[in-house]
Coordinates of C-alpha atoms in Angstrom, one line a residue:
M4 CA 0.0 0.0 0.0
V5 CA 1.3 3.4 -1.0
G6 CA 2.2 5.6 2.0
L7 CA 1.0 9.2 2.2
C8 CA 4.4 10.6 1.2
G9 CA 4.5 8.1 -1.8
R10 CA 1.2 9.6 -3.1
G11 CA 3.1 12.8 -3.8
T12 CA 5.4 10.9 -6.1
M13 CA 2.6 8.9 -7.6
G14 CA 0.8 12.2 -8.3
A15 CA 3.9 13.4 -10.2
C16 CA 3.9 10.1 -12.2
V17 CA 0.3 10.4 -13.1
R18 CA 0.8 14.0 -14.3
A19 CA 3.8 13.0 -16.4
F20 CA 1.7 10.2 -17.9
G21 CA -0.9 12.7 -18.9
F22 CA 1.6 14.7 -21.0
A23 CA 3.0 11.5 -22.5
F24 CA -0.6 10.7 -23.5
L25 CA -0.9 14.1 -25.2
I26 CA 2.2 13.5 -27.3
F27 CA 0.8 10.1 -28.4
K28 CA -2.5 11.7 -29.2
A29 CA -0.9 14.5 -31.3
F30 CA 1.3 12.0 -33.3
S31 CA -1.4 9.4 -33.8
Q32 CA -4.0 12.0 -35.0
R33 CA -1.6 14.4 -36.5
S34 CA -3.6 17.1 -34.7
V35 CA -3.5 19.3 -31.6
A36 CA -7.1 20.5 -32.1
G37 CA -8.7 21.2 -28.7
L38 CA -5.5 21.8 -26.8
S39 CA -5.0 25.1 -25.0
L40 CA -1.4 26.4 -25.6
K41 CA -1.9 28.7 -22.6
T42 CA -2.4 25.8 -20.2
L43 CA 0.6 24.1 -21.6
E44 CA 2.7 27.2 -21.2
L45 CA 1.5 27.6 -17.6
Y46 CA 2.4 24.0 -16.8
A47 CA 5.9 24.5 -18.3
F48 CA 6.3 27.4 -15.8
V49 CA 5.0 25.0 -13.0
F50 CA 7.7 22.5 -13.6
F51 CA 10.4 25.1 -14.2
F52 CA 9.7 26.9 -10.9
R53 CA 9.3 23.7 -8.9
L54 CA 12.6 22.2 -10.3
S55 CA 14.3 25.5 -9.4
S56 CA 13.4 24.7 -5.8
I57 CA 13.7 20.9 -5.5
L58 CA 16.9 20.3 -7.5
R59 CA 19.1 22.1 -4.9
Y60 CA 17.1 21.7 -1.7
Q61 CA 15.1 18.9 -0.1
G62 CA 12.5 20.7 2.0
Y63 CA 9.6 20.1 -0.3
L64 CA 10.5 16.5 -1.4
P65 CA 8.6 13.4 -0.3
Y66 CA 10.4 12.1 2.8
D67 CA 10.4 8.5 1.6
R68 CA 13.0 7.0 -0.7
S69 CA 11.2 8.3 -3.8
G70 CA 12.2 11.8 -2.7
D71 CA 15.9 10.8 -3.2
W72 CA 15.7 11.0 -6.9
L73 CA 12.4 9.7 -8.4
Y74 CA 10.2 12.7 -7.7
S75 CA 12.7 15.1 -9.2
F76 CA 13.3 12.8 -12.2
L77 CA 9.5 12.6 -12.9
E78 CA 9.3 16.5 -12.8
I79 CA 12.2 16.7 -15.3
V80 CA 10.4 14.2 -17.5
A81 CA 7.1 16.1 -17.2
L82 CA 8.8 19.3 -18.2
S83 CA 10.4 17.7 -21.2
L84 CA 7.1 16.2 -22.3
C85 CA 5.3 19.5 -21.7
C86 CA 7.8 21.4 -23.9
G87 CA 7.5 18.7 -26.5
V88 CA 3.7 19.2 -26.7
I89 CA 4.3 23.0 -26.9
Y90 CA 6.6 22.4 -29.9
L91 CA 3.9 20.3 -31.5
V92 CA 1.3 23.0 -31.0
T93 CA 3.4 25.9 -32.1
V94 CA 5.5 24.3 -34.9
R95 CA 4.7 20.8 -36.2
Y96 CA 0.9 20.8 -36.1
N97 CA 0.3 24.4 -35.7
S98 CA -2.1 24.4 -38.6
T99 CA -4.5 22.4 -36.5
Y100 CA -4.2 24.6 -33.4
E101 CA -7.5 26.3 -32.7
L102 CA -6.4 29.8 -31.7
R103 CA -9.9 31.3 -32.0
Y104 CA -11.0 29.1 -29.1
D105 CA -7.9 29.5 -27.0
T106 CA -8.6 33.1 -25.9
F107 CA -8.1 34.0 -22.3
G108 CA -7.9 37.3 -20.5
W109 CA -9.2 40.8 -20.9
L110 CA -8.2 44.5 -21.1
H111 CA -5.7 45.2 -24.0
L112 CA -3.2 42.4 -23.6
P113 CA -3.0 40.3 -26.9
S114 CA -4.7 36.8 -26.7
E115 CA -1.4 35.1 -27.3
L116 CA -0.1 36.5 -23.9
G117 CA -3.3 35.6 -22.0
A118 CA -1.3 33.2 -19.7
L119 CA 0.3 36.3 -18.1
Y120 CA -3.1 37.0 -16.4
I121 CA -2.5 33.9 -14.4
L122 CA 1.3 33.9 -14.2
L123 CA 1.9 37.4 -12.9
P124 CA -0.6 37.3 -9.9
C125 CA 0.8 33.9 -8.9
V126 CA 4.3 35.2 -8.9
L127 CA 3.3 38.2 -6.8
F128 CA 1.2 36.0 -4.4
G129 CA 4.1 33.5 -4.1
M130 CA 6.5 36.3 -3.1
L131 CA 4.1 37.5 -0.4
I132 CA 2.8 34.2 1.1
H133 CA 5.3 31.3 1.1
P134 CA 6.8 28.7 3.5
N135 CA 10.5 28.6 4.5
L136 CA 11.3 24.9 4.6
N137 CA 14.5 25.4 2.5
R138 CA 15.5 28.6 4.4
N139 CA 16.3 30.1 1.0
W140 CA 14.1 32.9 -0.3
F141 CA 14.4 32.1 -4.0
S142 CA 13.9 28.3 -3.5
D143 CA 10.9 28.8 -1.1
V144 CA 9.2 31.3 -3.4
S145 CA 9.8 29.3 -6.5
W146 CA 8.2 26.2 -5.0
T147 CA 5.2 28.4 -3.9
I148 CA 4.8 30.1 -7.3
A149 CA 4.6 26.6 -8.9
L150 CA 1.9 25.6 -6.4
Y151 CA -0.2 28.6 -7.1
I152 CA 0.2 28.4 -10.9
E153 CA -0.7 24.8 -10.9
A154 CA -3.9 25.4 -9.0
V155 CA -5.3 27.6 -11.9
A156 CA -3.3 26.6 -14.9
I157 CA -6.1 24.4 -16.2
L158 CA -8.4 27.4 -16.5
P159 CA -7.6 28.2 -20.2
Q160 CA -8.2 24.6 -21.1
L161 CA -11.6 24.5 -19.3
F162 CA -12.6 27.8 -21.0
M163 CA -11.6 26.3 -24.4
F164 CA -13.8 23.3 -23.7
Q165 CA -16.8 25.6 -23.3
K166 CA -16.0 27.8 -26.3
R167 CA -15.8 24.8 -28.6
G168 CA -19.4 24.1 -28.0
G169 CA -21.5 23.5 -25.0
G170 CA -18.8 22.0 -22.8
A171 CA -18.1 19.2 -25.3
V172 CA -14.9 17.4 -24.3
E173 CA -12.6 15.8 -26.9
S174 CA -11.9 12.3 -25.7
C175 CA -8.0 12.2 -25.6
I176 CA -7.7 15.7 -24.1
S177 CA -10.3 14.9 -21.5
H178 CA -8.1 11.9 -20.4
F179 CA -5.2 14.3 -20.1
V180 CA -7.2 16.7 -17.9
Y181 CA -8.4 13.9 -15.8
A182 CA -4.8 12.7 -15.3
L183 CA -3.9 16.3 -14.1
A184 CA -6.9 16.2 -11.7
F185 CA -6.1 12.9 -10.3
G186 CA -2.4 13.8 -9.8
S187 CA -3.6 17.0 -8.0
F188 CA -5.9 14.9 -5.8
L189 CA -2.9 12.7 -4.8
H190 CA -0.9 15.8 -4.0
L191 CA -3.8 17.1 -1.9
V192 CA -3.8 13.8 0.1
F193 CA 0.0 14.2 0.6
W194 CA -0.1 17.8 1.8
F195 CA -3.2 17.3 3.9
S196 CA -1.0 15.0 6.0
S197 CA 2.1 17.3 5.9
Y198 CA 0.8 20.9 5.8
H199 CA 1.8 21.4 9.5
E200 CA 5.4 21.2 8.4
L201 CA 5.0 24.4 6.3
G202 CA 4.3 26.5 9.3
E203 CA 6.6 28.6 11.5
K204 CA 6.7 28.3 15.2
D205 CA 6.2 32.0 15.7
A206 CA 4.0 32.7 12.7
G207 CA 1.5 29.9 13.1
Q208 CA 0.1 27.6 10.4
H209 CA -1.4 30.2 8.0
V210 CA 1.0 29.1 5.2
G211 CA 0.1 25.5 5.6
Y212 CA -3.6 26.4 5.6
T213 CA -3.0 28.5 2.5
V214 CA -1.5 25.5 0.7
I215 CA -4.5 23.2 1.6
F216 CA -6.9 26.0 0.6
V217 CA -5.2 26.4 -2.9
Q218 CA -5.3 22.6 -3.4
I219 CA -9.0 22.3 -2.4
G220 CA -9.8 25.3 -4.6
H221 CA -8.2 23.5 -7.6
M222 CA -10.2 20.4 -7.1
L223 CA -13.4 22.4 -6.8
M224 CA -12.5 24.2 -10.0
M225 CA -12.2 20.8 -11.7
A226 CA -15.5 19.5 -10.2
D227 CA -17.7 20.4 -13.1
F228 CA -15.3 18.9 -15.6
L229 CA -15.0 15.7 -13.6
Y230 CA -18.8 15.4 -13.4
Y231 CA -19.2 15.4 -17.2
Y232 CA -16.1 13.3 -17.7
F233 CA -17.4 10.5 -15.5
K234 CA -20.9 10.9 -16.9
R235 CA -19.4 10.4 -20.4
C236 CA -17.4 7.5 -19.4
K237 CA -20.5 5.8 -17.9
R238 CA -22.4 6.5 -21.1
L239 CA -19.6 5.0 -23.3
Q240 CA -19.4 2.0 -21.0
A241 CA -23.1 1.4 -21.3
A242 CA -22.9 1.8 -25.1
S243 CA -20.0 -0.7 -25.2
R244 CA -22.0 -3.2 -23.2
W245 CA -25.0 -2.8 -25.6
T246 CA -22.7 -3.2 -28.6
R247 CA -21.2 -6.4 -27.2
A248 CA -24.6 -7.8 -26.4
E249 CA -25.9 -6.9 -29.9
R250 CA -22.9 -8.6 -31.4
R251 CA -23.6 -11.8 -29.4
R252 CA -27.3 -11.7 -30.5
R253 CA -26.3 -11.4 -34.1
I254 CA -23.8 -14.3 -33.9
Q255 CA -26.5 -16.4 -32.2
R256 CA -29.0 -15.5 -34.9
G257 CA -26.5 -16.4 -37.6
A258 CA -25.8 -19.8 -35.9
N259 CA -29.5 -20.5 -35.6
Q260 CA -30.0 -19.8 -39.3
A261 CA -27.1 -22.0 -40.2
R262 CA -28.6 -24.9 -38.3
S263 CA -32.0 -24.3 -39.8
K264 CA -30.6 -24.5 -43.3
A265 CA -28.6 -27.7 -42.5
E266 CA -31.8 -29.4 -41.2

């Protein structure tokens, strides 16, 4: 049975698998239709800031053996895969990228820079409220910025789902988003058991509570998508059962007809 600290590493593994699945989808379909470049860019920043913290310090690593190297390795793999998907969207399969749906932000900032509406507030918030496990300002702030960005990085993709038509979800991309949600849930379980370590003796537990609040907020943000995702999976499962039953009936009818002719 996976321990609580191991679930943090498992969450990183699930997230990396989600990006690997995206690359498989893009190459197999020769298309990146339905993908939000802004969400991909934000996740690239998530991995960059997190690696800036955990590669040199160990304060935010799982305290089991996976924290020795596996967790960091999975984050490097996820960053590499994420950058690979960004390359496919911006270069190789750019003709299939749906920029008209991938709009996020307001005021006068160009749509291509819409990710800044999420990135800049998260950077500022991370500088103001952050733990001090590594006792290094840059490392602590970098880890916190990654946490805040990850909590809302999926927003452009969810907006794109809605703009493409009534919340319709493209199958392969929906599996990717579910992988991100499941990975985040595992991280929530991990930090729910460890948030007290983020507090200061003199300052209290407000930083730990903030981390838990951010994680729960992220899951609530995903709740609507997850509802329709599981509803769709249930419908497809029912359709698959009906198809198998219909195939068996046809085979049985064919066998009965063959016996009738033989008689």
